[in-house]
Amino acid sequence: MLQIHNLHATVADKPILKGLSLTINAGEVHAIMGPNGAGKSTLGYTLGGRPGYDVTGGEVLFCGQDLLALAPHERAAAGLFLGFQYPVEIPGVSFVQFLREAANAQRRHRGEEPLSGGEFLKLAREKAALLRMDMDMLKRPVNVGFSGGEKKRAEMVQMGILAPRLAILDETDSGLDIDALRICGEGIEAIMRKPDKAVLLITHYQRLLDYVKPDFVHVLAGGRIVRTGGPELALELEEQGYEAVAA
Amino acid sequence: MSEVLALPAHKDEAWRYADLEALAALWPLPDAEAVVVPANGAFARAVVQDAGGVTRLNLTLERGARAAVHVLNTGAVFGRVELAVTLHEGADFTLGAAQLGGGEATLEVVATVRHAEPGATSRQVVRSVLAGRATGTCLARVEVAKGAVGTDAVQSIRAMLLDRTATANAKPELEIFADDVKCAHGCAVGELDPAGLFYMASRGIAPAEAKKLMLQAFIAEAFVGAQAEERLLALALHALGALV
Ligand SMILES: Nc1ncnc2c1ncn2[C@@H]1O[C@H](COP(=O)(O)OP(=O)(O)OP(=O)(O)O)[C@@H](O)[C@H]1O
Ligand SMILES: [Mg+2]
């Protein structure tokens, strides 16, 4: 589904990704762990096409197409979803309006019929219920006044509505209380654990991986994947830290 | 009467940013429309100026009267809306204006609200969206006369520049000769939040649509509560489509 080959990227002219390679197949869950500043969010933003994150080398294939040739909104329509470490507030635009616009823009891009108002609300209600989020919250402006944990939960509601093929979830677990962590973990399982979907979890802690068991765990350090293992690698990291494990 | 004879110059404060060449073609301007809203009466007007020109309106609100003027100022060359409002005791006035311009457009809202007597309230909300080499100006003045105690006046003037080549001039002014008055004014010129635009793109919304969604929310503040709210918003959205 995703093949990253020797990816180099700069942020504000500073090299951050330095030859990163990673392959994710349909049906797999991967976790990336790594020290602060290693380039984990940069990887997500670069794959999402954020302005200011410049690819200086390498290639990325997503479902057979050249991902880097697509505009950010086209990457979303192709099935890429980015769960933000810091979801953005958009004053004056309600979640319902925003997500309906987003869902239908993606559908139009893929040549599908747009959802009617009723169809969209039914879908939104279903996904909000899955994440135990009060539907009234989706009537509020996008992320405005949401607590840190509510923003993360809202990201998962968005993922449920947009039904991506690949979700890159950047520290979705940070800011979540114990119950919310379980609800989001189970939500990720329900939405994304499918033979034709895949997940890349960026996280610092084992706790999310208890709910969403990864097939592979990677350590990202200094802009590259320096070690890959199974779920046990996350436990090893938790016990011994990066210096010992990734050296 | 002499003001009708001589074309204004940029040194005249109220015409400082005007397109005087375009103005010359319209000169002399017709007299302002004068409306007196009787005591406890109500008045509402939606001004849609989409092909340029100068609209001038003088309003006098008698004791306890209410008036709301909503303006959509678009158009390709020069569009100016002038308001002069006098408020008597306990009167209430709302101005909500949006001006949307691209190309070489010069758009202006010039408003003077005079609180002549005690206890009157006024709010002015002006939102400008400017692209290309457009200039948007808002000169909004509140005068509180001696003895007009209990005045409550609010001005909120904001502009959004879609291109670095566009210009916004915002000048909120307060002139207060009374005690015990509440006046708040603020003005800000900004650009669309790039983080918000990327967030929208990451969900599949194309750049033009994303900008429209954000700008729609921005100008909607000017039309809140207008009798013609829906029509004004629909027209504004259409005009925005040409700018993003
Ligand atoms: N706009 C910027 N200008 C300069 N440096 C930047 C900019 N954005 C990110 N960086 C740098 O890029 C490096 C990688 O940042 P990134 O956010 O990808 O780290 P991370 O692995 O996600 O860390 P964390 O675990 O703390 O979230 C950091 O050293 C950061 O300071
Ligand atoms: Mg990060």
mmCIF file of C-alpha atoms in Angstrom, chain A:
data_model
loop_
_atom_site.group_PDB
_atom_site.id
_atom_site.type_symbol
_atom_site.label_atom_id
_atom_site.label_comp_id
_atom_site.label_asym_id
_atom_site.label_seq_id
_atom_site.Cartn_x
_atom_site.Cartn_y
_atom_site.Cartn_z
ATOM 1 C CA MET A 1 0.000 0.000 0.000
ATOM 2 C CA LEU A 2 2.761 2.467 0.965
ATOM 3 C CA GLN A 3 6.330 2.230 -0.169
ATOM 4 C CA ILE A 4 8.736 4.877 1.025
ATOM 5 C CA HIS A 5 12.154 4.628 -0.516
ATOM 6 C CA ASN A 6 15.159 6.620 0.687
ATOM 7 C CA LEU A 7 13.109 9.699 1.562
ATOM 8 C CA HIS A 8 14.952 12.920 2.288
ATOM 9 C CA ALA A 9 13.098 16.021 3.441
ATOM 10 C CA THR A 10 13.936 19.428 4.832
ATOM 11 C CA VAL A 11 12.001 21.798 7.042
ATOM 12 C CA ALA A 12 13.031 25.431 6.716
ATOM 13 C CA ASP A 13 16.091 24.247 4.783
ATOM 14 C CA LYS A 14 17.122 21.999 7.667
ATOM 15 C CA PRO A 15 17.487 18.301 6.697
ATOM 16 C CA ILE A 16 15.202 16.238 8.945
ATOM 17 C CA LEU A 17 14.452 13.018 7.071
ATOM 18 C CA LYS A 18 17.699 11.480 5.889
ATOM 19 C CA GLY A 19 17.091 8.420 3.788
ATOM 20 C CA LEU A 20 13.998 6.913 5.373
ATOM 21 C CA SER A 21 12.623 3.698 3.896
ATOM 22 C CA LEU A 22 9.463 1.919 4.993
ATOM 23 C CA THR A 23 6.947 -0.440 3.408
ATOM 24 C CA ILE A 24 3.422 -0.877 4.727
ATOM 25 C CA ASN A 25 1.146 -3.532 3.245
ATOM 26 C CA ALA A 26 -2.632 -3.635 3.325
ATOM 27 C CA GLY A 27 -3.944 -5.231 6.490
ATOM 28 C CA GLU A 28 -0.923 -4.198 8.574
ATOM 29 C CA VAL A 29 -0.529 -1.967 11.593
ATOM 30 C CA HIS A 30 2.858 -0.322 12.048
ATOM 31 C CA ALA A 31 4.072 1.723 14.976
ATOM 32 C CA ILE A 32 6.845 4.295 14.843
ATOM 33 C CA MET A 33 8.537 5.293 18.055
ATOM 34 C CA GLY A 34 11.503 7.528 18.542
ATOM 35 C CA PRO A 35 12.994 10.325 20.572
ATOM 36 C CA ASN A 36 11.641 13.884 20.542
ATOM 37 C CA GLY A 37 12.747 15.750 17.459
ATOM 38 C CA ALA A 38 13.595 12.551 15.560
ATOM 39 C CA GLY A 39 11.370 13.534 12.627
ATOM 40 C CA LYS A 40 8.224 11.494 13.284
ATOM 41 C CA SER A 41 5.773 14.356 12.773
ATOM 42 C CA THR A 42 7.899 15.538 9.869
ATOM 43 C CA LEU A 43 7.346 12.154 8.217
ATOM 44 C CA GLY A 44 3.578 12.523 8.622
ATOM 45 C CA TYR A 45 3.531 16.096 7.337
ATOM 46 C CA THR A 46 5.816 15.269 4.425
ATOM 47 C CA LEU A 47 3.553 12.389 3.379
ATOM 48 C CA GLY A 48 0.547 14.678 3.782
ATOM 49 C CA GLY A 49 2.177 17.369 1.624
ATOM 50 C CA ARG A 50 2.341 20.186 4.131
ATOM 51 C CA PRO A 51 3.782 23.381 2.623
ATOM 52 C CA GLY A 52 7.250 24.043 4.006
ATOM 53 C CA TYR A 53 8.167 20.362 4.164
ATOM 54 C CA ASP A 54 10.292 19.918 1.073
ATOM 55 C CA VAL A 55 11.221 16.564 -0.345
ATOM 56 C CA THR A 56 14.832 16.656 -1.496
ATOM 57 C CA GLY A 57 15.188 13.020 -2.486
ATOM 58 C CA GLY A 58 13.595 9.597 -2.639
ATOM 59 C CA GLU A 59 10.166 8.415 -3.678
ATOM 60 C CA VAL A 60 6.846 7.402 -2.191
ATOM 61 C CA LEU A 61 4.309 5.119 -3.815
ATOM 62 C CA PHE A 62 0.805 4.999 -2.380
ATOM 63 C CA CYS A 63 -1.514 2.373 -3.833
ATOM 64 C CA GLY A 64 0.659 2.342 -6.913
ATOM 65 C CA GLN A 65 0.673 6.108 -7.532
ATOM 66 C CA ASP A 66 3.403 8.672 -7.004
ATOM 67 C CA LEU A 67 2.160 10.223 -3.773
ATOM 68 C CA LEU A 68 4.548 13.165 -3.894
ATOM 69 C CA ALA A 69 3.113 14.316 -7.241
ATOM 70 C CA LEU A 70 -0.329 14.845 -5.683
ATOM 71 C CA ALA A 71 -1.603 18.010 -3.988
ATOM 72 C CA PRO A 72 -2.483 17.547 -0.297
ATOM 73 C CA HIS A 73 -6.245 17.372 -0.920
ATOM 74 C CA GLU A 74 -5.680 14.813 -3.677
ATOM 75 C CA ARG A 75 -3.674 12.641 -1.273
ATOM 76 C CA ALA A 76 -6.677 12.666 1.056
ATOM 77 C CA ALA A 77 -9.001 11.696 -1.786
ATOM 78 C CA ALA A 78 -6.594 8.871 -2.676
ATOM 79 C CA GLY A 79 -7.197 7.500 0.824
ATOM 80 C CA LEU A 80 -4.520 9.033 3.065
ATOM 81 C CA PHE A 81 -5.580 10.341 6.469
ATOM 82 C CA LEU A 82 -3.345 12.291 8.818
ATOM 83 C CA GLY A 83 -4.293 12.373 12.484
ATOM 84 C CA PHE A 84 -2.626 15.509 13.826
ATOM 85 C CA GLN A 85 -0.454 15.678 16.923
ATOM 86 C CA TYR A 86 -1.906 19.167 17.362
ATOM 87 C CA PRO A 87 -5.300 19.405 15.633
ATOM 88 C CA VAL A 88 -5.960 22.880 14.231
ATOM 89 C CA GLU A 89 -8.776 25.208 15.311
ATOM 90 C CA ILE A 90 -10.878 26.784 12.576
ATOM 91 C CA PRO A 91 -13.109 29.500 14.012
ATOM 92 C CA GLY A 92 -16.544 29.978 12.512
ATOM 93 C CA VAL A 93 -16.642 26.709 10.546
ATOM 94 C CA SER A 94 -18.630 23.937 12.200
ATOM 95 C CA PHE A 95 -17.358 20.358 12.278
ATOM 96 C CA VAL A 96 -20.509 19.228 10.499
ATOM 97 C CA GLN A 97 -20.022 21.692 7.664
ATOM 98 C CA PHE A 98 -16.279 20.999 7.473
ATOM 99 C CA LEU A 99 -16.626 17.224 7.416
ATOM 100 C CA ARG A 100 -19.508 17.170 4.991
ATOM 101 C CA GLU A 101 -17.502 19.395 2.665
ATOM 102 C CA ALA A 102 -14.469 17.132 3.118
ATOM 103 C CA ALA A 103 -16.340 13.851 2.612
ATOM 104 C CA ASN A 104 -18.080 15.103 -0.494
ATOM 105 C CA ALA A 105 -14.968 16.738 -1.939
ATOM 106 C CA GLN A 106 -13.230 13.362 -1.657
ATOM 107 C CA ARG A 107 -16.191 11.553 -3.185
ATOM 108 C CA ARG A 108 -16.421 13.968 -6.111
ATOM 109 C CA HIS A 109 -12.690 13.606 -6.663
ATOM 110 C CA ARG A 110 -13.130 9.829 -6.908
ATOM 111 C CA GLY A 111 -16.123 10.199 -9.218
ATOM 112 C CA GLU A 112 -18.622 9.099 -6.561
ATOM 113 C CA GLU A 113 -21.997 10.630 -5.789
ATOM 114 C CA PRO A 114 -21.930 13.185 -2.935
ATOM 115 C CA LEU A 115 -23.771 12.318 0.268
ATOM 116 C CA SER A 116 -27.058 14.084 0.928
ATOM 117 C CA GLY A 117 -27.438 16.074 4.131
ATOM 118 C CA GLY A 118 -29.399 13.226 5.705
ATOM 119 C CA GLU A 119 -26.940 10.534 4.647
ATOM 120 C CA PHE A 120 -24.029 12.537 5.970
ATOM 121 C CA LEU A 121 -25.662 13.190 9.342
ATOM 122 C CA LYS A 122 -26.475 9.511 9.741
ATOM 123 C CA LEU A 123 -22.840 8.608 9.061
ATOM 124 C CA ALA A 124 -21.559 11.329 11.396
ATOM 125 C CA ARG A 125 -23.905 10.215 14.167
ATOM 126 C CA GLU A 126 -22.780 6.614 13.791
ATOM 127 C CA LYS A 127 -19.065 7.491 14.005
ATOM 128 C CA ALA A 128 -19.567 9.956 16.841
ATOM 129 C CA ALA A 129 -21.378 7.199 18.761
ATOM 130 C CA LEU A 130 -18.519 4.774 18.050
ATOM 131 C CA LEU A 131 -16.105 7.228 19.676
ATOM 132 C CA ARG A 132 -18.693 8.171 22.365
ATOM 133 C CA MET A 133 -18.618 11.771 21.298
ATOM 134 C CA ASP A 134 -21.689 13.919 21.839
ATOM 135 C CA MET A 135 -23.125 14.889 18.460
ATOM 136 C CA ASP A 136 -23.602 18.429 19.774
ATOM 137 C CA MET A 137 -19.831 18.836 19.822
ATOM 138 C CA LEU A 138 -19.799 18.418 16.064
ATOM 139 C CA LYS A 139 -22.045 21.447 15.742
ATOM 140 C CA ARG A 140 -19.302 23.585 17.259
ATOM 141 C CA PRO A 141 -16.540 25.267 15.258
ATOM 142 C CA VAL A 142 -13.730 22.887 14.295
ATOM 143 C CA ASN A 143 -11.661 22.134 17.418
ATOM 144 C CA VAL A 144 -12.353 25.573 18.916
ATOM 145 C CA GLY A 145 -12.490 25.323 22.687
ATOM 146 C CA PHE A 146 -12.033 21.542 22.601
ATOM 147 C CA SER A 147 -9.797 20.083 25.295
ATOM 148 C CA GLY A 148 -6.643 18.289 24.173
ATOM 149 C CA GLY A 149 -8.285 14.896 24.584
ATOM 150 C CA GLU A 150 -11.504 15.974 22.874
ATOM 151 C CA LYS A 151 -9.511 17.123 19.875
ATOM 152 C CA LYS A 152 -7.869 13.705 19.593
ATOM 153 C CA ARG A 153 -11.198 11.956 19.881
ATOM 154 C CA ALA A 154 -12.614 14.265 17.212
ATOM 155 C CA GLU A 155 -9.717 13.255 14.948
ATOM 156 C CA MET A 156 -10.892 9.652 15.236
ATOM 157 C CA VAL A 157 -14.490 10.649 14.464
ATOM 158 C CA GLN A 158 -13.149 12.356 11.351
ATOM 159 C CA MET A 159 -11.231 9.226 10.408
ATOM 160 C CA GLY A 160 -14.399 7.184 10.809
ATOM 161 C CA ILE A 161 -16.370 9.498 8.552
ATOM 162 C CA LEU A 162 -13.702 9.828 5.878
ATOM 163 C CA ALA A 163 -12.893 6.087 5.816
ATOM 164 C CA PRO A 164 -9.307 6.281 4.583
ATOM 165 C CA ARG A 165 -7.188 3.424 3.277
ATOM 166 C CA LEU A 166 -4.123 4.456 5.256
ATOM 167 C CA ALA A 167 -4.216 6.396 8.518
ATOM 168 C CA ILE A 168 -1.065 8.007 9.886
ATOM 169 C CA LEU A 169 -1.897 8.824 13.488
ATOM 170 C CA ASP A 170 0.551 11.203 15.121
ATOM 171 C CA GLU A 171 0.456 10.777 18.898
ATOM 172 C CA THR A 172 -3.272 10.205 18.932
ATOM 173 C CA ASP A 173 -2.833 8.791 22.428
ATOM 174 C CA SER A 174 -1.272 11.898 23.953
ATOM 175 C CA GLY A 175 -3.749 13.942 25.945
ATOM 176 C CA LEU A 176 -6.270 11.117 26.295
ATOM 177 C CA ASP A 177 -7.500 10.013 29.693
ATOM 178 C CA ILE A 178 -7.563 6.299 30.533
ATOM 179 C CA ASP A 179 -11.117 5.680 29.309
ATOM 180 C CA ALA A 180 -10.663 7.855 26.221
ATOM 181 C CA LEU A 181 -7.495 5.933 25.356
ATOM 182 C CA ARG A 182 -9.441 2.674 25.356
ATOM 183 C CA ILE A 183 -12.311 4.190 23.356
ATOM 184 C CA CYS A 184 -9.945 5.624 20.754
ATOM 185 C CA GLY A 185 -7.927 2.405 20.604
ATOM 186 C CA GLU A 186 -11.074 0.372 20.044
ATOM 187 C CA GLY A 187 -12.248 2.983 17.536
ATOM 188 C CA ILE A 188 -9.047 2.617 15.522
ATOM 189 C CA GLU A 189 -9.508 -1.164 15.555
ATOM 190 C CA ALA A 190 -13.140 -0.923 14.449
ATOM 191 C CA ILE A 191 -12.476 1.589 11.676
ATOM 192 C CA MET A 192 -9.092 0.497 10.353
ATOM 193 C CA ARG A 193 -8.532 -3.208 11.134
ATOM 194 C CA LYS A 194 -9.554 -4.407 7.662
ATOM 195 C CA PRO A 195 -7.725 -6.425 5.036
ATOM 196 C CA ASP A 196 -7.684 -3.461 2.636
ATOM 197 C CA LYS A 197 -6.606 -0.819 5.164
ATOM 198 C CA ALA A 198 -3.457 -0.012 7.076
ATOM 199 C CA VAL A 199 -2.350 2.137 10.008
ATOM 200 C CA LEU A 200 0.859 3.897 10.940
ATOM 201 C CA LEU A 201 0.804 4.835 14.611
ATOM 202 C CA ILE A 202 3.285 7.384 15.865
ATOM 203 C CA THR A 203 3.530 7.074 19.613
ATOM 204 C CA HIS A 204 5.803 7.383 22.613
ATOM 205 C CA TYR A 205 4.120 4.798 24.783
ATOM 206 C CA GLN A 206 3.144 1.154 24.855
ATOM 207 C CA ARG A 207 -0.343 1.920 26.253
ATOM 208 C CA LEU A 208 -2.029 2.597 22.863
ATOM 209 C CA LEU A 209 -0.402 -0.527 21.451
ATOM 210 C CA ASP A 210 -2.238 -2.615 24.079
ATOM 211 C CA TYR A 211 -5.442 -1.767 22.230
ATOM 212 C CA VAL A 212 -4.100 -1.538 18.695
ATOM 213 C CA LYS A 213 -1.584 -4.326 18.405
ATOM 214 C CA PRO A 214 1.070 -3.531 15.818
ATOM 215 C CA ASP A 215 2.507 -6.050 13.401
ATOM 216 C CA PHE A 216 5.741 -4.078 13.225
ATOM 217 C CA VAL A 217 7.425 -1.554 15.484
ATOM 218 C CA HIS A 218 10.047 0.802 14.069
ATOM 219 C CA VAL A 219 12.462 3.119 15.773
ATOM 220 C CA LEU A 220 12.964 6.436 14.005
ATOM 221 C CA ALA A 221 16.074 8.312 15.045
ATOM 222 C CA GLY A 222 18.115 10.923 13.239
ATOM 223 C CA GLY A 223 15.694 10.981 10.299
ATOM 224 C CA ARG A 224 15.889 7.252 9.486
ATOM 225 C CA ILE A 225 14.408 3.956 10.610
ATOM 226 C CA VAL A 226 17.213 2.504 12.709
ATOM 227 C CA ARG A 227 15.532 -0.625 13.974
ATOM 228 C CA THR A 228 12.475 -2.722 13.161
ATOM 229 C CA GLY A 229 10.908 -5.485 15.195
ATOM 230 C CA GLY A 230 7.642 -6.996 16.351
ATOM 231 C CA PRO A 231 5.375 -5.805 19.170
ATOM 232 C CA GLU A 232 7.986 -6.875 21.716
ATOM 233 C CA LEU A 233 10.287 -4.073 20.528
ATOM 234 C CA ALA A 234 7.924 -1.497 22.020
ATOM 235 C CA LEU A 235 8.144 -3.236 25.401
ATOM 236 C CA GLU A 236 11.889 -3.410 25.157
ATOM 237 C CA LEU A 237 12.034 0.313 24.385
ATOM 238 C CA GLU A 238 9.754 1.110 27.282
ATOM 239 C CA GLU A 239 12.064 -0.741 29.630
ATOM 240 C CA GLN A 240 15.438 0.284 28.319
ATOM 241 C CA GLY A 241 14.958 3.576 26.453
ATOM 242 C CA TYR A 242 16.170 4.562 23.012
ATOM 243 C CA GLU A 243 19.826 4.898 23.764
ATOM 244 C CA ALA A 244 20.233 1.251 24.647
ATOM 245 C CA VAL A 245 17.880 -0.179 22.040
ATOM 246 C CA ALA A 246 18.573 1.953 19.004
ATOM 247 C CA ALA A 247 22.310 2.306 19.403
#
